[in-house]
């Protein structure tokens, strides 16, 4: 149906302001909305936090009938619906966690035109469709987490493949597939499987400039723990997720953090469903601050105030890493991503990749991940180039940009290590080689007679941590290889022999344990609303922000909803900066829609007025 663009845009902006309190669409959001309102299919690729939901929610509100939103996780549908309802948007879900009576009532309301968005799982949708009234108007199908339909994606769900029938049965209803996974094979597969070959693809930049990136190499468990505790203390009460590679380490870490009086809980696939659901709920409601999880945690969690993510071990690909760190800072406020990385991680992941079905792809993915971890140039540039985006400047918000590493001549150190490897007859792993260099008295070193080698103890002046760091660089420079099929023994390459015989020099990036890299305090974002308040003083904005956070938590508890559903961190930050004291001013804050204005202006402005009075501001 052709439409009048200007009129449609006005109408859409009106809804955006009324329901969400926002003044502008992001550029791609508007393109998608217009495209779908013309009756076309679309594939939407945006990073987590990129604003995908608006692309189908606004068309749903603009159109007659009801939009069907397909999403994979039952446990989260309720949250998504509640968040919409909190903004006054008529949304609902039909699923097996509600009674069939409740489900019937919702379907009736839908027929009566009282519901604009229905959230449902793919399998449920397929069974429901047969019984739905023939003349019922579906405005569009939004397929969220659409990569689940592809075997090439990282989260294949067989139930998703049934969605291929939608286009045949509803040729005139637009289909919108949405995902945060960018790679081309998956994208093509989505179009093919949904039978929407003509769909236009919309891609936004995958950059998430608000996330500070940091990698710490070669810290042992004790050092990692100290680092994490300090990191969490710096993040004073803010929510975060720590990803570990095994269930056991998730549990152990949560216990240890509890020992430091940190409110942490484990989450992994081995726990009973009910326990997992409780942990997830407590996290969403800010009753648990830290989750120690295997990768089973986080998909589809819309919580916008996750402020940091830690990887206790290196993930196996950049896609995984990017998805996981993307769960922080969805509201666009500063967030922190920290990854630990060690020789042990690499060896373990290599072994897994070697024995996996798709060996060469997986090894290549791992190699790219390693390059990122070992980067001596801006990390964000590496990430963006991985997603085929060009960037012509350093980001200024990663640890490499914060402290560019010093290059040192590593030839002598490399010669020590490589000759030690050769002298063992290439029958030792990295631990033994470092022990030899450091002159360790460990039993097996003595038993093997390694203490008689000329290289025994020549590297005493460096710590284990330093040696591990340099060994890793040697591995990446290709000076030796790890024989995964031969007890992980080290084998010197031709390139390595060139170094041993003085035919080639090597450079290392110097190892300095810097301690936690403190992100530079980002320029506090300028208030996006300026109402005329004269030359009013604002005082300590952070202290007001913390007070508003407490108020939000209290309101959330008394209303039985998640704090971020009341207002996002970003909105609270704007409030703390702009300090509205009247209803009119409160309504000008970006992110305050009509429903929330009515419900919350009084309690928030009262608190702001009190705070200003007790701080003697006028
Ligand atoms: P995604 O589904 O892509 O991860 P969301 O749809 O959850 O992202 O949006 C991320 C955040 O950005 C949410 O807090 C949302 O309210 C906010 N947002 C979306 N569109 C806009 C907009 N046009 N202006 C301001 N904020 C927006
Ligand atoms: Zn950078």
XYZ file of C-alpha atoms and ligand atoms in Angstrom:
646
model
C 0.000 0.000 0.000
C 1.663 3.254 -1.078
C 1.677 5.903 1.605
C 2.401 9.554 2.115
C 5.923 9.488 3.535
C 5.800 12.774 5.401
C 2.464 11.995 7.023
C 3.574 8.487 7.979
C 6.748 9.820 9.524
C 4.846 12.394 11.551
C 2.496 9.708 12.806
C 5.377 7.365 13.666
C 7.281 10.088 15.513
C 4.125 10.861 17.468
C 3.927 7.232 18.638
C 7.642 7.189 19.455
C 7.208 10.196 21.704
C 3.936 9.095 23.237
C 4.913 5.541 24.143
C 8.677 5.663 24.559
C 9.399 9.336 25.159
C 12.023 9.489 22.391
C 12.291 12.332 19.905
C 14.082 10.742 16.950
C 14.464 7.431 15.183
C 17.919 6.052 14.565
C 18.432 6.403 10.802
C 18.117 2.702 9.933
C 15.067 2.265 12.169
C 13.118 4.676 10.048
C 14.228 3.037 6.786
C 13.075 -0.346 8.030
C 9.754 0.984 9.267
C 8.988 2.640 5.949
C 9.995 -0.451 4.005
C 7.709 -2.724 6.029
C 4.831 -0.281 5.948
C 5.038 -0.616 2.166
C 4.360 -4.320 2.626
C 7.924 -5.575 2.047
C 10.015 -8.221 3.782
C 13.217 -7.262 5.587
C 16.275 -8.730 7.256
C 17.542 -6.469 10.019
C 21.092 -6.826 11.328
C 21.980 -4.643 14.253
C 24.261 -5.271 17.195
C 22.665 -5.969 20.567
C 21.395 -2.655 21.849
C 21.135 -1.293 18.329
C 17.394 -0.695 18.625
C 15.932 -3.631 16.710
C 12.672 -3.836 18.658
C 11.501 -0.418 17.517
C 11.704 -1.633 13.892
C 8.677 -3.896 14.391
C 6.978 -2.279 17.369
C 6.272 0.994 15.575
C 4.850 -0.715 12.440
C 2.711 -2.836 14.756
C 1.303 0.313 16.343
C 0.795 1.984 12.966
C -1.022 -0.948 11.343
C -4.416 -2.542 11.647
C -4.500 -5.991 13.240
C -1.859 -7.616 15.417
C 1.862 -8.190 14.872
C 3.169 -11.656 15.698
C 6.607 -11.658 17.332
C 8.383 -15.003 17.273
C 11.045 -15.397 19.930
C 12.819 -18.504 21.195
C 12.874 -18.209 24.954
C 9.674 -18.778 26.901
C 11.154 -17.518 30.110
C 11.801 -14.080 28.642
C 8.584 -13.433 26.786
C 6.914 -12.282 29.950
C 9.647 -9.680 30.537
C 9.404 -8.352 27.030
C 5.672 -8.010 27.314
C 5.851 -6.378 30.742
C 8.336 -3.808 29.494
C 5.950 -2.878 26.682
C 2.956 -2.706 28.975
C 4.871 -0.436 31.337
C 4.957 2.014 28.422
C 1.243 1.596 27.826
C 1.608 -0.587 24.722
C -1.006 -3.356 24.372
C 1.202 -6.449 24.129
C 0.639 -10.000 25.345
C 2.044 -13.505 25.126
C 0.521 -16.888 24.559
C 2.615 -19.695 25.992
C 2.606 -22.895 27.981
C 3.573 -21.206 31.236
C 0.122 -19.609 31.390
C -3.064 -21.563 31.865
C -4.999 -22.447 28.710
C -7.827 -20.298 30.034
C -5.531 -17.275 30.132
C -4.268 -18.063 26.660
C -7.833 -18.244 25.296
C -8.718 -14.895 26.844
C -5.707 -13.324 25.178
C -6.618 -14.758 21.779
C -10.118 -13.340 22.184
C -8.715 -9.926 23.055
C -6.531 -10.210 20.000
C -9.535 -10.888 17.766
C -11.277 -7.926 19.339
C -8.373 -5.718 18.258
C -7.135 -4.972 21.782
C -3.638 -6.409 21.291
C -1.089 -4.960 18.895
C 1.855 -7.282 19.580
C 1.670 -10.972 20.403
C 4.854 -12.739 21.579
C 4.954 -16.441 20.888
C 7.400 -19.323 20.356
C 7.742 -20.849 16.875
C 6.288 -24.236 17.802
C 3.339 -22.701 19.564
C 2.669 -20.346 16.663
C 2.468 -23.223 14.219
C -0.057 -25.106 16.308
C -2.122 -21.974 17.048
C -2.314 -20.768 13.455
C -4.568 -23.615 12.337
C -7.246 -22.667 14.804
C -7.144 -18.901 14.287
C -10.103 -17.219 12.646
C -9.612 -17.020 8.885
C -10.386 -13.324 8.584
C -8.104 -12.276 11.406
C -5.626 -9.562 10.337
C -1.951 -10.145 11.019
C -0.018 -6.914 10.453
C 3.418 -8.507 10.241
C 5.593 -11.380 11.430
C 8.724 -10.352 13.330
C 11.178 -13.234 13.706
C 13.511 -12.290 16.534
C 16.894 -14.031 17.010
C 16.477 -15.147 13.409
C 19.942 -16.747 13.266
C 18.377 -19.631 15.239
C 16.934 -20.843 11.922
C 20.366 -21.517 10.439
C 22.627 -24.447 11.088
C 25.525 -22.085 10.385
C 24.503 -19.738 13.160
C 25.815 -20.320 16.649
C 22.464 -21.180 18.189
C 20.560 -23.437 15.832
C 17.032 -24.331 16.972
C 15.232 -26.930 14.869
C 11.797 -25.531 15.789
C 12.699 -22.367 13.879
C 12.890 -24.215 10.563
C 9.113 -24.773 10.680
C 8.670 -21.057 10.095
C 9.310 -21.660 6.417
C 5.552 -22.166 5.945
C 4.636 -18.623 6.948
C 5.349 -17.041 3.569
C 3.306 -19.655 1.709
C 0.344 -19.346 3.986
C 0.469 -15.558 4.324
C 2.012 -14.278 1.110
C 0.771 -10.733 1.761
C 1.975 -10.331 5.328
C 5.465 -8.774 5.604
C 8.105 -10.841 7.369
C 10.904 -9.155 9.285
C 13.851 -11.278 10.440
C 16.028 -9.695 13.131
C 19.403 -10.761 14.462
C 22.647 -9.497 15.952
C 24.692 -12.097 14.074
C 26.382 -10.629 11.078
C 28.023 -13.262 8.978
C 27.034 -13.632 5.380
C 26.323 -17.379 5.266
C 23.859 -17.125 8.130
C 22.204 -14.101 6.593
C 21.636 -15.799 3.226
C 20.406 -18.898 4.957
C 17.797 -16.880 6.858
C 16.305 -15.537 3.586
C 16.333 -18.934 1.981
C 14.707 -20.748 4.865
C 11.998 -18.144 5.365
C 11.316 -18.023 1.608
C 11.862 -14.296 1.515
C 14.420 -14.184 -1.279
C 13.355 -10.650 -2.210
C 13.826 -9.249 1.299
C 15.960 -6.173 1.634
C 18.776 -6.372 4.173
C 19.365 -3.492 6.576
C 22.694 -3.396 8.383
C 23.919 -0.839 10.880
C 27.428 -0.446 12.172
C 28.393 -3.093 14.676
C 30.419 -0.617 16.645
C 29.505 -0.275 20.311
C 31.671 2.694 21.207
C 30.385 2.896 24.776
C 31.926 -0.465 25.751
C 35.472 -0.152 27.074
C 37.585 -3.126 25.931
C 40.352 -4.676 28.001
C 42.374 -7.905 27.936
C 44.629 -9.191 30.707
C 47.100 -11.896 29.717
C 48.583 -14.690 31.715
C 47.295 -14.109 35.185
C 46.917 -17.196 37.343
C 43.678 -17.989 39.167
C 44.664 -16.101 42.285
C 45.638 -13.010 40.330
C 42.456 -13.178 38.287
C 40.351 -13.335 41.417
C 42.085 -10.319 42.952
C 41.615 -8.461 39.725
C 37.918 -9.350 39.525
C 37.218 -8.337 43.112
C 38.842 -4.975 42.546
C 36.959 -4.563 39.278
C 33.608 -5.287 40.908
C 34.352 -2.912 43.769
C 35.071 -0.208 41.250
C 31.671 -0.965 39.730
C 29.956 -0.134 42.983
C 26.743 -2.200 42.993
C 26.376 -2.339 39.205
C 25.160 -5.505 37.466
C 27.563 -7.694 35.533
C 28.140 -11.145 34.066
C 31.269 -13.319 34.306
C 31.537 -16.015 31.633
C 33.542 -19.119 32.478
C 34.339 -22.097 30.282
C 32.995 -24.822 32.576
C 30.091 -25.339 34.946
C 32.458 -26.164 37.734
C 34.433 -22.977 37.430
C 31.212 -20.942 37.321
C 30.233 -22.460 40.666
C 33.672 -22.130 42.219
C 34.006 -18.520 41.192
C 30.558 -17.568 42.515
C 31.498 -19.140 45.886
C 34.764 -17.277 46.043
C 33.121 -13.967 45.237
C 30.513 -14.601 47.926
C 33.471 -14.936 50.284
C 34.284 -11.325 49.470
C 30.708 -10.326 50.326
C 29.863 -9.918 46.640
C 26.290 -10.795 45.739
C 27.072 -13.441 43.095
C 25.262 -16.561 41.844
C 26.213 -19.297 39.366
C 24.135 -20.099 36.285
C 24.684 -23.044 33.957
C 22.870 -25.697 31.966
C 23.396 -28.316 34.678
C 21.193 -26.561 37.219
C 17.494 -27.408 37.672
C 15.214 -25.212 35.565
C 13.433 -23.693 38.540
C 16.704 -22.645 40.161
C 17.919 -21.155 36.904
C 14.698 -19.215 36.502
C 15.022 -17.781 39.991
C 18.615 -16.737 39.458
C 17.721 -15.080 36.196
C 14.788 -13.265 37.737
C 16.855 -12.054 40.675
C 19.474 -10.744 38.290
C 16.915 -8.922 36.173
C 15.401 -7.384 39.306
C 18.791 -6.263 40.645
C 18.506 -8.647 43.613
C 21.659 -10.447 42.445
C 24.523 -8.289 41.249
C 26.839 -10.763 39.583
C 26.166 -13.902 37.536
C 28.960 -16.435 36.994
C 27.745 -18.300 33.948
C 28.620 -20.592 31.148
C 27.494 -19.369 27.742
C 24.017 -20.691 28.519
C 23.226 -17.352 30.126
C 22.209 -14.103 28.586
C 20.597 -14.653 25.240
C 17.470 -12.590 24.935
C 17.900 -10.890 28.265
C 16.788 -7.347 27.631
C 18.117 -5.959 30.901
C 19.531 -2.650 29.748
C 21.598 -1.856 32.841
C 24.179 -4.646 32.661
C 27.223 -2.435 33.128
C 30.056 -4.923 32.627
C 31.021 -8.367 31.301
C 34.098 -10.396 32.232
C 35.421 -13.391 30.310
C 37.254 -15.586 32.772
C 38.587 -17.578 29.803
C 39.006 -16.674 26.177
C 35.896 -17.486 24.092
C 36.298 -19.621 21.019
C 35.407 -17.030 18.422
C 35.004 -13.299 17.986
C 31.280 -13.798 17.283
C 30.826 -15.376 20.690
C 32.912 -12.720 22.376
C 31.077 -9.883 20.674
C 27.620 -11.243 21.442
C 28.557 -11.684 25.075
C 30.149 -8.301 25.687
C 27.210 -6.792 23.768
C 24.955 -7.718 26.664
C 26.452 -4.818 28.573
C 25.634 -1.179 27.976
C 22.524 -1.678 25.889
C 21.268 1.693 27.027
C 24.292 3.369 25.444
C 25.828 4.420 28.766
C 29.521 3.534 29.463
C 30.138 -0.191 29.997
C 33.217 -2.327 30.637
C 34.366 -5.572 29.001
C 37.339 -7.401 30.500
C 38.783 -10.641 29.152
C 41.425 -12.873 30.696
C 43.640 -14.835 28.410
C 46.373 -17.404 28.953
C 48.468 -20.032 27.317
C 46.314 -22.688 28.948
C 43.156 -21.297 27.313
C 44.721 -21.451 23.888
C 45.917 -25.013 24.294
C 42.530 -26.204 25.514
C 40.571 -24.423 22.787
C 42.948 -25.658 20.087
C 42.396 -29.193 21.214
C 38.612 -28.756 21.119
C 38.780 -27.182 17.676
C 41.000 -29.959 16.324
C 38.563 -32.620 17.403
C 35.459 -30.743 16.241
C 33.495 -31.500 13.113
C 34.447 -28.324 11.294
C 38.113 -28.302 12.116
C 39.440 -25.737 9.672
C 36.673 -23.179 10.260
C 36.956 -23.512 14.004
C 40.732 -23.219 14.024
C 40.528 -20.130 11.878
C 37.933 -18.567 14.191
C 40.139 -19.323 17.145
C 43.148 -17.805 15.409
C 41.250 -14.555 14.859
C 40.179 -14.523 18.504
C 43.788 -14.962 19.564
C 44.929 -12.107 17.367
C 42.426 -9.933 19.117
C 43.637 -11.032 22.544
C 47.253 -10.382 21.613
C 46.578 -7.095 19.862
C 49.141 -4.347 20.038
C 46.914 -2.015 18.021
C 43.498 -0.595 18.879
C 41.248 -3.547 19.734
C 38.090 -2.003 18.355
C 39.678 -1.681 14.947
C 40.330 -5.412 14.996
C 36.731 -6.171 15.939
C 35.290 -3.894 13.300
C 37.535 -5.271 10.595
C 36.367 -8.745 11.578
C 32.819 -7.617 10.808
C 34.052 -6.135 7.512
C 33.754 -2.561 8.675
C 36.508 -0.068 8.039
C 37.481 2.355 10.715
C 40.089 5.034 10.128
C 40.878 6.034 13.677
C 41.851 4.487 17.012
C 38.922 4.302 19.387
C 40.418 5.863 22.500
C 38.290 3.500 24.602
C 40.321 0.279 24.831
C 43.314 -0.721 26.934
C 45.696 -0.536 23.976
C 44.618 3.017 23.224
C 44.859 3.847 26.951
C 48.442 2.501 27.240
C 50.089 1.638 23.932
C 52.555 -1.204 24.605
C 56.309 -0.640 24.369
C 58.201 -2.758 21.834
C 61.395 -4.422 23.049
C 64.086 -6.522 21.363
C 63.169 -10.080 22.286
C 65.898 -11.896 20.358
C 67.929 -13.011 23.379
C 64.879 -14.150 25.325
C 63.605 -16.078 22.326
C 66.980 -17.752 21.839
C 67.003 -18.882 25.483
C 63.555 -20.411 25.207
C 64.024 -21.994 21.807
C 67.312 -23.619 22.708
C 65.756 -24.954 25.890
C 63.045 -26.545 23.740
C 65.600 -28.056 21.373
C 67.701 -29.395 24.271
C 64.725 -31.310 25.645
C 64.627 -33.111 22.313
C 61.324 -31.275 21.771
C 59.794 -33.537 24.398
C 58.536 -30.925 26.827
C 55.440 -28.774 27.161
C 55.379 -25.089 27.959
C 55.303 -25.500 31.738
C 58.426 -27.657 31.766
C 60.248 -25.292 29.423
C 59.518 -22.301 31.622
C 60.564 -24.371 34.667
C 63.880 -25.108 32.973
C 64.438 -21.466 32.119
C 63.613 -20.450 35.681
C 65.791 -23.202 37.199
C 62.962 -24.936 39.054
C 63.789 -27.774 41.496
C 60.572 -29.621 40.640
C 60.931 -33.419 40.798
C 60.186 -34.212 37.186
C 62.641 -31.549 36.005
C 65.426 -33.144 38.046
C 64.371 -36.693 37.113
C 64.581 -35.889 33.405
C 68.049 -34.445 33.977
C 66.908 -31.096 32.694
C 68.913 -29.385 35.444
C 72.054 -30.441 33.550
C 71.075 -28.506 30.422
C 73.114 -25.373 29.624
C 69.888 -23.345 29.460
C 68.810 -24.406 32.972
C 68.129 -21.289 35.039
C 69.247 -18.742 32.421
C 65.872 -17.004 32.571
C 65.635 -16.613 36.336
C 65.364 -12.848 36.069
C 61.836 -13.124 34.671
C 58.726 -14.296 36.525
C 56.503 -17.183 35.413
C 53.905 -14.661 34.304
C 56.414 -12.786 32.173
C 57.745 -15.966 30.599
C 54.257 -17.170 29.753
C 53.532 -13.868 28.113
C 56.639 -14.062 25.922
C 56.121 -17.743 25.112
C 52.680 -16.873 23.829
C 54.084 -14.171 21.599
C 56.668 -16.637 20.255
C 53.896 -19.052 19.453
C 52.029 -16.368 17.543
C 55.126 -15.245 15.742
C 55.429 -18.850 14.568
C 58.764 -19.593 16.286
C 57.456 -22.867 17.664
C 54.294 -24.962 17.476
C 52.344 -26.948 20.016
C 51.930 -30.591 19.000
C 48.396 -31.200 20.200
C 48.640 -34.810 19.103
C 51.858 -35.343 21.085
C 51.113 -34.349 24.683
C 51.293 -30.641 23.796
C 55.066 -30.819 23.375
C 56.719 -27.809 21.787
C 58.361 -28.127 18.356
C 60.642 -25.416 16.988
C 59.819 -24.240 13.458
C 62.246 -23.233 10.690
C 61.557 -19.625 11.562
C 62.446 -20.407 15.171
C 65.728 -22.000 14.071
C 66.587 -18.825 12.165
C 66.259 -16.962 15.443
C 68.340 -19.489 17.380
C 71.166 -19.232 14.861
C 71.088 -15.446 14.854
C 69.762 -15.112 11.327
C 66.658 -13.233 12.404
C 65.673 -10.796 15.136
C 62.371 -10.718 17.075
C 60.422 -7.956 18.754
C 58.090 -8.439 21.685
C 55.571 -6.137 23.195
C 56.825 -5.575 26.697
C 54.969 -7.231 29.526
C 53.968 -4.943 32.320
C 51.288 -5.954 34.707
C 49.405 -2.733 34.756
C 46.747 -3.729 37.201
C 43.200 -2.956 36.226
C 43.076 -0.570 33.301
C 40.788 2.184 34.432
C 38.653 3.430 31.610
C 39.093 7.155 31.343
C 36.016 8.736 32.817
C 34.014 9.180 29.694
C 32.763 12.611 28.976
C 29.493 12.559 30.893
C 26.977 12.779 28.096
C 25.489 16.225 27.729
C 21.873 16.366 28.831
C 19.772 15.720 25.763
C 17.068 18.028 27.026
C 17.821 21.536 27.985
C 15.033 23.444 29.599
C 15.640 26.898 30.768
C 16.556 26.770 34.428
C 18.602 29.910 34.508
C 22.071 29.576 36.017
C 21.007 26.955 38.479
C 23.759 24.969 40.239
C 23.640 21.185 39.801
C 25.995 19.973 42.548
C 27.342 16.399 42.666
C 25.422 14.763 39.820
C 26.730 11.311 40.731
C 25.339 11.464 44.225
C 21.908 12.371 42.854
C 22.202 9.606 40.270
C 22.841 7.059 43.024
C 19.911 8.353 44.967
C 17.643 8.056 41.927
C 18.881 4.499 41.434
C 17.827 3.682 44.975
C 14.454 5.267 44.430
C 14.046 3.214 41.252
C 14.933 0.006 43.098
C 12.386 0.759 45.793
C 9.688 1.530 43.212
C 10.531 -1.657 41.325
C 10.217 -3.767 44.487
C 6.904 -2.234 45.444
C 5.522 -2.568 41.902
C 6.939 -6.069 41.356
C 8.803 -5.178 38.147
C 12.452 -5.002 37.119
C 14.157 -1.678 37.851
C 15.277 -1.142 34.257
C 11.630 -1.328 33.193
C 10.863 1.745 35.245
C 13.642 3.812 33.668
C 16.952 2.848 32.079
C 20.263 3.967 33.593
C 20.530 6.395 30.739
C 17.270 8.106 31.604
C 18.271 8.325 35.286
C 21.585 9.851 34.264
C 19.760 12.481 32.202
C 17.487 13.209 35.140
C 20.427 13.618 37.493
C 22.009 16.079 35.081
C 18.930 18.053 34.108
C 17.255 17.906 37.553
C 13.660 18.532 36.474
C 11.515 19.856 39.298
C 8.159 20.219 37.530
C 5.938 17.852 35.596
C 6.521 19.790 32.388
C 10.285 19.576 32.761
C 10.104 15.900 33.645
C 8.200 15.223 30.431
C 11.046 16.731 28.411
C 13.547 14.090 29.489
C 14.392 11.820 26.544
C 12.944 8.413 27.430
C 9.934 9.579 29.469
C 6.762 8.591 27.610
C 3.207 9.540 28.525
C 2.403 6.610 30.794
C 5.606 6.967 32.795
C 5.217 10.711 32.985
C 1.859 10.323 34.719
C 2.994 7.508 36.927
C 6.383 8.736 38.041
C 6.818 12.467 37.686
C 5.646 13.262 41.189
C 7.812 10.808 43.073
C 10.961 11.583 41.088
C 10.682 15.351 41.076
C 9.915 15.308 44.801
C 13.113 13.375 45.420
C 15.091 15.765 43.220
C 13.706 18.793 45.040
C 14.565 17.249 48.424
C 18.053 16.380 47.271
C 18.633 19.876 45.965
C 17.431 21.363 49.234
C 19.634 19.158 51.368
C 22.610 20.077 49.179
C 21.801 23.783 49.491
C 21.392 24.238 45.758
C 19.137 26.866 44.365
P 18.162 -4.616 20.472
O 16.854 -5.364 20.469
O 18.680 -4.317 19.108
O 19.196 -5.249 21.341
P 16.636 -2.624 21.820
O 15.505 -2.576 20.877
O 16.465 -3.343 23.110
O 17.922 -3.177 21.078
O 17.085 -1.128 22.089
C 18.205 -0.827 22.901
C 17.949 0.433 23.720
O 17.890 1.579 22.877
C 16.634 0.372 24.471
O 16.863 0.898 25.769
C 15.723 1.268 23.648
O 14.708 1.821 24.426
C 16.689 2.309 23.121
N 16.228 2.912 21.848
C 15.752 2.274 20.770
N 15.423 3.142 19.792
C 15.686 4.384 20.279
C 15.566 5.725 19.752
N 15.114 5.943 18.524
N 15.963 6.741 20.539
C 16.453 6.524 21.777
N 16.593 5.295 22.335
C 16.220 4.235 21.597
Zn 41.174 1.477 20.836
